[in-house]
Coordinates of C-alpha atoms and ligand atoms in Angstrom, one line a residue:
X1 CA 9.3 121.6 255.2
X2 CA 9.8 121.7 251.6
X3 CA 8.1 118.4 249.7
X4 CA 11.2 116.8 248.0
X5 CA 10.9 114.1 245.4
X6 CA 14.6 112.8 246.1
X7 CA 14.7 110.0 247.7
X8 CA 16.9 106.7 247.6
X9 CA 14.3 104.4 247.9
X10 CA 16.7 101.5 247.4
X11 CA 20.1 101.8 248.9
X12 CA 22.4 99.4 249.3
X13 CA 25.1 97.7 251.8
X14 CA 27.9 97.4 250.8
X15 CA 30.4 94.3 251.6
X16 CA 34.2 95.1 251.5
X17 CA 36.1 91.8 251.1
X18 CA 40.1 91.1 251.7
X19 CA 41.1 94.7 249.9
X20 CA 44.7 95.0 249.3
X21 CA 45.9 98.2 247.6
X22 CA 49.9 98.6 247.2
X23 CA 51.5 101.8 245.7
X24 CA 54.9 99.7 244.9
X25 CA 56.4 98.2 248.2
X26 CA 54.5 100.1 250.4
X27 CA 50.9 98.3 251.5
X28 CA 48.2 101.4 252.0
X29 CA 45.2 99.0 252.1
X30 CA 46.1 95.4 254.1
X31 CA 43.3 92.9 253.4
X32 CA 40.4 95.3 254.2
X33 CA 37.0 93.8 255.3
X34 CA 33.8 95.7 256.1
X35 CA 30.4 95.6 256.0
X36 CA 28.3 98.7 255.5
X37 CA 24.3 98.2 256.1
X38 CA 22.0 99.8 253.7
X39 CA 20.8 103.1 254.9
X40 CA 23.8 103.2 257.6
X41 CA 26.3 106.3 258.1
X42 CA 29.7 104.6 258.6
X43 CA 32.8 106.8 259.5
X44 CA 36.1 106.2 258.5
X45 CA 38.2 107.2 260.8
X46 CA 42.0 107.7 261.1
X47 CA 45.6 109.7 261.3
X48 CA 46.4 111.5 258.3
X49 CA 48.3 108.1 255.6
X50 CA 46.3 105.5 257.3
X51 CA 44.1 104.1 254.0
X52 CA 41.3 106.1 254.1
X53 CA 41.0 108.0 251.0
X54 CA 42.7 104.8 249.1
X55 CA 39.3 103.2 250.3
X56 CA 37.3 105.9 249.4
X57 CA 38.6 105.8 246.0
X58 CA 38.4 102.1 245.7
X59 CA 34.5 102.1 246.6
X60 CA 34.0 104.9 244.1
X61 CA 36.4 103.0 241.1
X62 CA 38.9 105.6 240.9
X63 CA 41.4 103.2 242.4
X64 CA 41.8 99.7 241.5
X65 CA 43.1 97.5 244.2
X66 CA 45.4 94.2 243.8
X67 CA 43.0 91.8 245.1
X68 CA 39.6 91.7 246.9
X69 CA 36.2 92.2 246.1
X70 CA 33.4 95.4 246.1
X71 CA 29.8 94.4 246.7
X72 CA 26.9 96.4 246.2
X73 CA 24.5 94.9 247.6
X74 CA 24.4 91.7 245.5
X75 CA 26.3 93.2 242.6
X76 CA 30.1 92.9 242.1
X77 CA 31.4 96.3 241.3
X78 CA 34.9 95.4 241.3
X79 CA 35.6 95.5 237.6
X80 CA 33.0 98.2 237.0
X81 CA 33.9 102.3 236.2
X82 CA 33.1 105.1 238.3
X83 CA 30.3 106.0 236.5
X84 CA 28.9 102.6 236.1
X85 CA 29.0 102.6 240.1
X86 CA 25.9 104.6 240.6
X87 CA 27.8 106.7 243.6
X88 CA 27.3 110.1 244.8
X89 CA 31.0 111.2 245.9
X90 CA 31.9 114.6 247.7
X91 CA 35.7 115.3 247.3
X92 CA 37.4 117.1 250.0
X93 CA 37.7 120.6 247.7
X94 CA 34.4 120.5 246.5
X95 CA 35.9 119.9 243.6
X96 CA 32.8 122.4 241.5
X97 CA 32.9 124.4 238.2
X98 CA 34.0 128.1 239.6
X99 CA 32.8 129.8 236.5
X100 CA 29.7 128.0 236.4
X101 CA 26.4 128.6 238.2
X102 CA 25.0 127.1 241.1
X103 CA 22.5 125.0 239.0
X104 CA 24.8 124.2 236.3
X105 CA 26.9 122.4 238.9
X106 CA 24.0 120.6 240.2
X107 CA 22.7 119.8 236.9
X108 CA 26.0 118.4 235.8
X109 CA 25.8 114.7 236.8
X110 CA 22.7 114.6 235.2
X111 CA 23.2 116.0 231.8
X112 CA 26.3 113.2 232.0
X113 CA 23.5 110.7 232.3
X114 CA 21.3 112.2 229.4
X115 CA 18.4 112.8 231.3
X116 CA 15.7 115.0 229.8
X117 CA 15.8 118.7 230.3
X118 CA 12.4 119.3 231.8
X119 CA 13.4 116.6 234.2
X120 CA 17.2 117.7 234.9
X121 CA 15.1 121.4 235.7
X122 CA 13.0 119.6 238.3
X123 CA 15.8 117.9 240.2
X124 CA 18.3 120.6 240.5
X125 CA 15.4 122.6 242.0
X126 CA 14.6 119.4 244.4
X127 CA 18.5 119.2 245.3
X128 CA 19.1 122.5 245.7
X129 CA 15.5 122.9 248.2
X130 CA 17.3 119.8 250.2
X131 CA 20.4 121.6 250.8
X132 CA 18.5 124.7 251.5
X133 CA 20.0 126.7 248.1
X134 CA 16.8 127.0 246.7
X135 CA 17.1 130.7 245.5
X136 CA 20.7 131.0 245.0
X137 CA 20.8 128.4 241.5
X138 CA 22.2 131.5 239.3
X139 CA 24.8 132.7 241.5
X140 CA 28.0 131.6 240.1
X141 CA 30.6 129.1 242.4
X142 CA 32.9 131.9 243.1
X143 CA 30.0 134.8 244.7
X144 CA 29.5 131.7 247.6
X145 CA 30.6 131.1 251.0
X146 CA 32.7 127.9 251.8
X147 CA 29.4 126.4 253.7
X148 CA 27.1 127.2 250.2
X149 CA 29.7 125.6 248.3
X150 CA 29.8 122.1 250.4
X151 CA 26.0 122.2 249.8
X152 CA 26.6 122.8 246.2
X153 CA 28.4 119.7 245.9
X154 CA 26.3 118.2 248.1
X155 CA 23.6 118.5 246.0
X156 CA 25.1 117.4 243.4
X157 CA 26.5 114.5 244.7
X158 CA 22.8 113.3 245.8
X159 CA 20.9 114.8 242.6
X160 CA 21.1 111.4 240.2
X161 CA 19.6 109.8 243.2
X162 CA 22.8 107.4 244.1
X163 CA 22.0 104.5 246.1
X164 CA 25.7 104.8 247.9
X165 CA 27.0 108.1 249.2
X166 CA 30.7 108.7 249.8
X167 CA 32.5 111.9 251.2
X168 CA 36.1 112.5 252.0
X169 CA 36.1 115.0 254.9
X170 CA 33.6 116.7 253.4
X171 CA 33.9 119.9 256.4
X172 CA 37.2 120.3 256.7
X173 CA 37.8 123.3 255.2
X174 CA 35.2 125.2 257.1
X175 CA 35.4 127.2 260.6
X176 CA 34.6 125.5 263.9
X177 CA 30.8 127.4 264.0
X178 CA 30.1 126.2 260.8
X179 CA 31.4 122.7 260.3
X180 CA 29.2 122.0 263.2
X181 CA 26.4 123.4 261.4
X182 CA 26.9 121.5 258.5
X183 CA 27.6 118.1 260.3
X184 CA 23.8 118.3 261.5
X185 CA 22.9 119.3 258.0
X186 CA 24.6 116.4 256.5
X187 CA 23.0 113.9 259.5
X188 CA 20.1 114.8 258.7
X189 CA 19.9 114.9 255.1
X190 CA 21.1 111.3 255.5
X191 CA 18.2 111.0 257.9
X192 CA 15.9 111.9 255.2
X193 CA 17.3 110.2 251.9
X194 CA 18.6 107.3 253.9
X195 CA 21.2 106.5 251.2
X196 CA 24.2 104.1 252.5
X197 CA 26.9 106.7 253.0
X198 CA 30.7 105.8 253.7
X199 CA 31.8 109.3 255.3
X200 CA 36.0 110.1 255.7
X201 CA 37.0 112.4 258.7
X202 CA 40.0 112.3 260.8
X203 CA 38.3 114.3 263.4
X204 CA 36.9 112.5 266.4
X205 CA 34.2 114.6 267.3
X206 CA 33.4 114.4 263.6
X207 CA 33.0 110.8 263.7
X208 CA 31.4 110.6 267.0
X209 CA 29.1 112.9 266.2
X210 CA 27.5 112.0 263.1
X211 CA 27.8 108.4 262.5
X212 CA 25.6 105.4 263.2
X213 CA 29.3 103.4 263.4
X214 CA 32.9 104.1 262.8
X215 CA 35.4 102.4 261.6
X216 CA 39.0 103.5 263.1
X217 CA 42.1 103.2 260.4
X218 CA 45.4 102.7 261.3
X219 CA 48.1 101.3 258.5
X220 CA 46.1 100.4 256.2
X221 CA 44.0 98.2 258.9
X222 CA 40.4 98.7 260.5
X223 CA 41.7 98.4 264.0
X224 CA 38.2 98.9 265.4
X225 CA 34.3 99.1 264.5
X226 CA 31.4 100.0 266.9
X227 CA 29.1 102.6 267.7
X228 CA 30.5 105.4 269.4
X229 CA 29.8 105.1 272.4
X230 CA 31.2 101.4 272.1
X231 CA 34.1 102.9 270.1
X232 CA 34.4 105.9 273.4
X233 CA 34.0 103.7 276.1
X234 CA 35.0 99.9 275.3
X235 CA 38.7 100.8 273.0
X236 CA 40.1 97.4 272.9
X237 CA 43.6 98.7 272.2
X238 CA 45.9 101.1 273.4
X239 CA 46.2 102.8 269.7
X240 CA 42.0 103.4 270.3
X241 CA 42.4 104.6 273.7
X242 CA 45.2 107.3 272.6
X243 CA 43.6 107.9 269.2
X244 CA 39.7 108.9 270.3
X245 CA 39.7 111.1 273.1
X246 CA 42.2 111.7 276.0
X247 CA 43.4 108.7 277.7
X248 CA 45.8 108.2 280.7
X249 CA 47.5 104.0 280.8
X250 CA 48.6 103.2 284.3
X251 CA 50.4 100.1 284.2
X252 CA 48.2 97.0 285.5
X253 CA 49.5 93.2 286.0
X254 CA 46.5 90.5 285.3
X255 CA 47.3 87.8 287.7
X256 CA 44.4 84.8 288.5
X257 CA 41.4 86.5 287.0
X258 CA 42.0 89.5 288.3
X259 CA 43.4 93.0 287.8
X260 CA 46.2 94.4 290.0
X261 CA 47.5 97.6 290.5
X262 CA 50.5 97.0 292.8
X263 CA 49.2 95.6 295.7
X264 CA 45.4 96.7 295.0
X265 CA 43.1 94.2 293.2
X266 CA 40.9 96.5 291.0
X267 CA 37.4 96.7 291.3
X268 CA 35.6 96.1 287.8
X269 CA 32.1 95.6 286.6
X270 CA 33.3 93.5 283.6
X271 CA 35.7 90.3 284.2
X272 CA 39.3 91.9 282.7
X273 CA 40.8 90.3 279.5
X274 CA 42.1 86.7 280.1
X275 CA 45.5 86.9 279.1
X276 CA 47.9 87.3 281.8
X277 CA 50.7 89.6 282.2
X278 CA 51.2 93.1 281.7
X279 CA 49.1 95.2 280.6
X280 CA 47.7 98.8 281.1
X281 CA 44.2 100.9 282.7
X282 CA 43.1 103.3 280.7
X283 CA 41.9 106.5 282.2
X284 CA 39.7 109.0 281.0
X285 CA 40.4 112.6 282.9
X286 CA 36.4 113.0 282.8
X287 CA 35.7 109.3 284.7
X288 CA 37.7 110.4 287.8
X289 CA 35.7 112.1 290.7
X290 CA 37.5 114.0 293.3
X291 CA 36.3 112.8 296.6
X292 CA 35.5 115.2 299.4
X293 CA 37.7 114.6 302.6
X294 CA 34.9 112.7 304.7
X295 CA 33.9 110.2 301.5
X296 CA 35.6 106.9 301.8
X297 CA 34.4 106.3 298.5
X298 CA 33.4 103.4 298.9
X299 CA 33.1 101.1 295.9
X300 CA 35.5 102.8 293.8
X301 CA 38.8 101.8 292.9
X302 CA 41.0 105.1 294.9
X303 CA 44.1 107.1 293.6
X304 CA 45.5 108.8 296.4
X305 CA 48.3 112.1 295.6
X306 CA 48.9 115.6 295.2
X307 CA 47.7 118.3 292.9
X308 CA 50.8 119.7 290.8
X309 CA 48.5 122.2 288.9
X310 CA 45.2 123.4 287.5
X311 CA 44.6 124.3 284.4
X312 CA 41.1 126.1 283.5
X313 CA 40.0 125.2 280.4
X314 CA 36.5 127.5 280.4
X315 CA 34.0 124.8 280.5
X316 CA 36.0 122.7 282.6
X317 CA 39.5 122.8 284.6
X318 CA 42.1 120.2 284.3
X319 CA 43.8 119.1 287.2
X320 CA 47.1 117.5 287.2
X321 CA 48.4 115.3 290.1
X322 CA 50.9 113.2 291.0
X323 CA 50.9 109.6 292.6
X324 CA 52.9 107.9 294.8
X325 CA 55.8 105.5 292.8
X326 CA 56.2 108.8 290.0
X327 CA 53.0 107.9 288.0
X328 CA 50.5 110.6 287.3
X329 CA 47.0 111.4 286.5
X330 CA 44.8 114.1 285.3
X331 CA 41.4 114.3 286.3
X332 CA 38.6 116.8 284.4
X333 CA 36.3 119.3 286.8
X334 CA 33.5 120.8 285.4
X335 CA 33.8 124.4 285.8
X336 CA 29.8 124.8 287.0
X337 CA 29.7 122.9 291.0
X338 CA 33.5 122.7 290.7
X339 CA 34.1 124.3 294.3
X340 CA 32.3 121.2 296.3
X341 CA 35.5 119.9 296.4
X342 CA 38.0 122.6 296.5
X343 CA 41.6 121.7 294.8
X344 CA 44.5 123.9 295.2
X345 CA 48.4 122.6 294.0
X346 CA 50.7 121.1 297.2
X347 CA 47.0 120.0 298.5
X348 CA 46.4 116.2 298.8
X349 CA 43.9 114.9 296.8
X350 CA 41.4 111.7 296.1
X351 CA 40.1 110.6 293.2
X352 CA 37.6 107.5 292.6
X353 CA 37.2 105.1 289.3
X354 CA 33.9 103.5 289.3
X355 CA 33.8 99.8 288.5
X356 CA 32.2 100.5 285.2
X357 CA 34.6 103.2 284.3
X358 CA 37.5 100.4 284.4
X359 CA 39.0 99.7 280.7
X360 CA 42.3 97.3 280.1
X361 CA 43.9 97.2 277.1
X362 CA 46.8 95.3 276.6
X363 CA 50.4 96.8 276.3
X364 CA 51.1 96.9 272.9
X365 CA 50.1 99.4 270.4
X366 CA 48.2 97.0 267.9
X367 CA 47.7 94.1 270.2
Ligands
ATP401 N1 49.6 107.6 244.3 C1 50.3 107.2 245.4 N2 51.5 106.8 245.3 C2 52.2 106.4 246.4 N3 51.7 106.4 247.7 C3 50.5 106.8 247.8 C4 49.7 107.3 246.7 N4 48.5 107.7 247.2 C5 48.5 107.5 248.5 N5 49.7 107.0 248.9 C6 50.1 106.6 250.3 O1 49.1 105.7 250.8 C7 48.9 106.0 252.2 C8 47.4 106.2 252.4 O2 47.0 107.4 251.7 P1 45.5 108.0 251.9 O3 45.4 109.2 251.0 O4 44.6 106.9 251.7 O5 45.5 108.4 253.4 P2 44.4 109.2 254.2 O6 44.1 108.3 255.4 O7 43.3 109.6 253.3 O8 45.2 110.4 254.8 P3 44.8 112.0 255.0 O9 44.0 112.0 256.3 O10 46.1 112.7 255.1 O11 43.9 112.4 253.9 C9 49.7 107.3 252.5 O12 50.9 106.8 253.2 C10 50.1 107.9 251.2 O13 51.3 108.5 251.2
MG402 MG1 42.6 111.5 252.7

């Protein structure tokens, strides 16, 4: 490993307080509030229109919102200019010089900061070893792949040593095989600076993948914050449960503590949500297990019907089936030990939800 003399010895959190951002009547940031630790990766994620760019440009200063409050750390930023902000930012194009070189890039932010030329030499080398460019600093912008270009602006979002990092979907213009690539790159650059970085996707995996917590965006609101396994497995609202992975609602009545499905009282691990009324299951194709004949399956709540169709998928087949009363559900099989239970359509099948697996959220969209 290359010794690097970057490093963001003092990052910051970051406190979001009661941001509201209007372009004329319409309301792209309602009363934003969020806290960022120092040294955390936090995701912003959400549908294309839902605030999070607007965010991204208030933290940086390009965008000044009608009321609320930007802390860094204890400083209020609010008032201040982007360059007064001390952020590293990576725009969603890269946003480079095409005519200039690799290092002249890199160098960029510095020479806007008057730093001495033996010194800016000695960073651009230091970024560029970081994001693994170290012998490419004369090539010029336009002799580099997509990936070498994120790391060009990578670098040079990270070479004045910013104590805040923000990027606005950073990967999306790369291929599958190398956006992945780069997302581990990123993580653990951000392993190894530990700078507070703000990081805008509006892909799942993305999000799940990389961040220490995400934030989900809908209208302008943070609907949700967790971990992502929290953010996976606990959604408290429908919009989560149909936003982060593939969810199926069967409709569920809370009645007396307790969760009903028609007649059956669900088993759960966690006491359901207090309110009482309607409201819906949420299943995840990959919870359900397909029970063999002879299993009683004991323990789990059951969904008793008959496979329509099955859909292989490569790593895994889908199977769709239908329940008694019109509903339906799909339930995922792993391709590999997939024939323990064989499925076939017109065949009856059984399918078990373990107490833990059980999620309710209520009706509504945005409860
Ligand atoms: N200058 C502007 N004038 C009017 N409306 C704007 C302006 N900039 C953004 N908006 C609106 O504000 C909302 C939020 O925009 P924003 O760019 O923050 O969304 P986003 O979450 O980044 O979306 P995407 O995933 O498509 O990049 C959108 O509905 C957008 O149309
Ligand atoms: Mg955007």
């Amino acid at each position: 490993m290359v010794a690097v003399g970057l490093q963001a010895t003092a990052s910051l959190p970051i406190s979001i307080r009661s941001i509201t951002k209007r372009y004329g009547a319409f309301t792209a940031l309602d009363a934003v509030d969020l806290e960022v630790d120092s040294g955390e990766f936090l995701t912003l994620l959400g549908p294309s229109g839902s605030g999070k760019t607007t965010l991204l440009m208030v933290l940086a200063g390009f965008i000044r919102p009608e009321s609320g409050t930007v802390l860094f750390g204890e400083r209020d930023v609010s008032l201040a200019p982007p360059h007064k902000r001390d952020v590293g930012m990576v725009f969603q194009n890269y946003a480079l010089f095409p005519h200039m070189s690799v290092a002249g890039n890199v160098a960029y932010p510095l020479k806007l900061r008057s730093i001495p030329k033996a010194e800016v030499g000695r960073r651009v080398r230091e970024a560029l070893e970081l994001v693994q460019l170290g012998t490419l600093g004369e090539r010029r912008i336009d002799q580099l792949s997509g990936g070498q270009r994120q790391r060009v602006a990578l670098a040079r979002a990270i070479v004045f040593e910013p104590r805040i990092l923000l990027m606005d979907e950073p990967l999306s213009a790369l291929d599958k095989k190398l956006r992945e690539e780069m997302q581990i790159e990123v993580r653990n650059l951000h392993r190894r600076l530990g700078l507070t970085t703000v990081y805008v996707t509006h892909d799942q995996r993305e999000a799940l993948t990389m961040s220490d917590r995400v934030a989900v965006i809908d209208g302008g609101r943070v609907r949700q914050i967790g971990r992502p396994r929290d953010i996976y497995e606990r959604p408290d609202s429908r919009f989560i449960a149909e936003f982060i992975g593939e969810s199926q609602f069967l409709p569920v009545v809370l009645r007396d503590g307790a969760a009903w499905l028609d007649s059956h009282r669900l088993a759960v691990e966690r006491p359901p949500p207090t309110a009482q009324g309607a409201h819906l299951l949420v299943v995840r194709p990959e919870k359900l297990t397909v029970l063999p004949a002879a299993d009683s399956g004991h323990g789990l709540n059951l969904f008793e019907g008959t496979v329509k169709e099955v859909v292989y998928q490569g790593e895994s087949s889908l199977v769709y089936v239908s329940l008694a009363g019109g509903l339906e559900l799909s339930v995922r099989r792993p391709s590999r030990g997939a024939d323990a239970v064989p499925v076939a359509p017109g065949a009856p099948i059984r399918m078990g939800l373990a107490p833990a697996d059980v999620v309710i959220v209520p009706a509504e969209l945005h409860p």
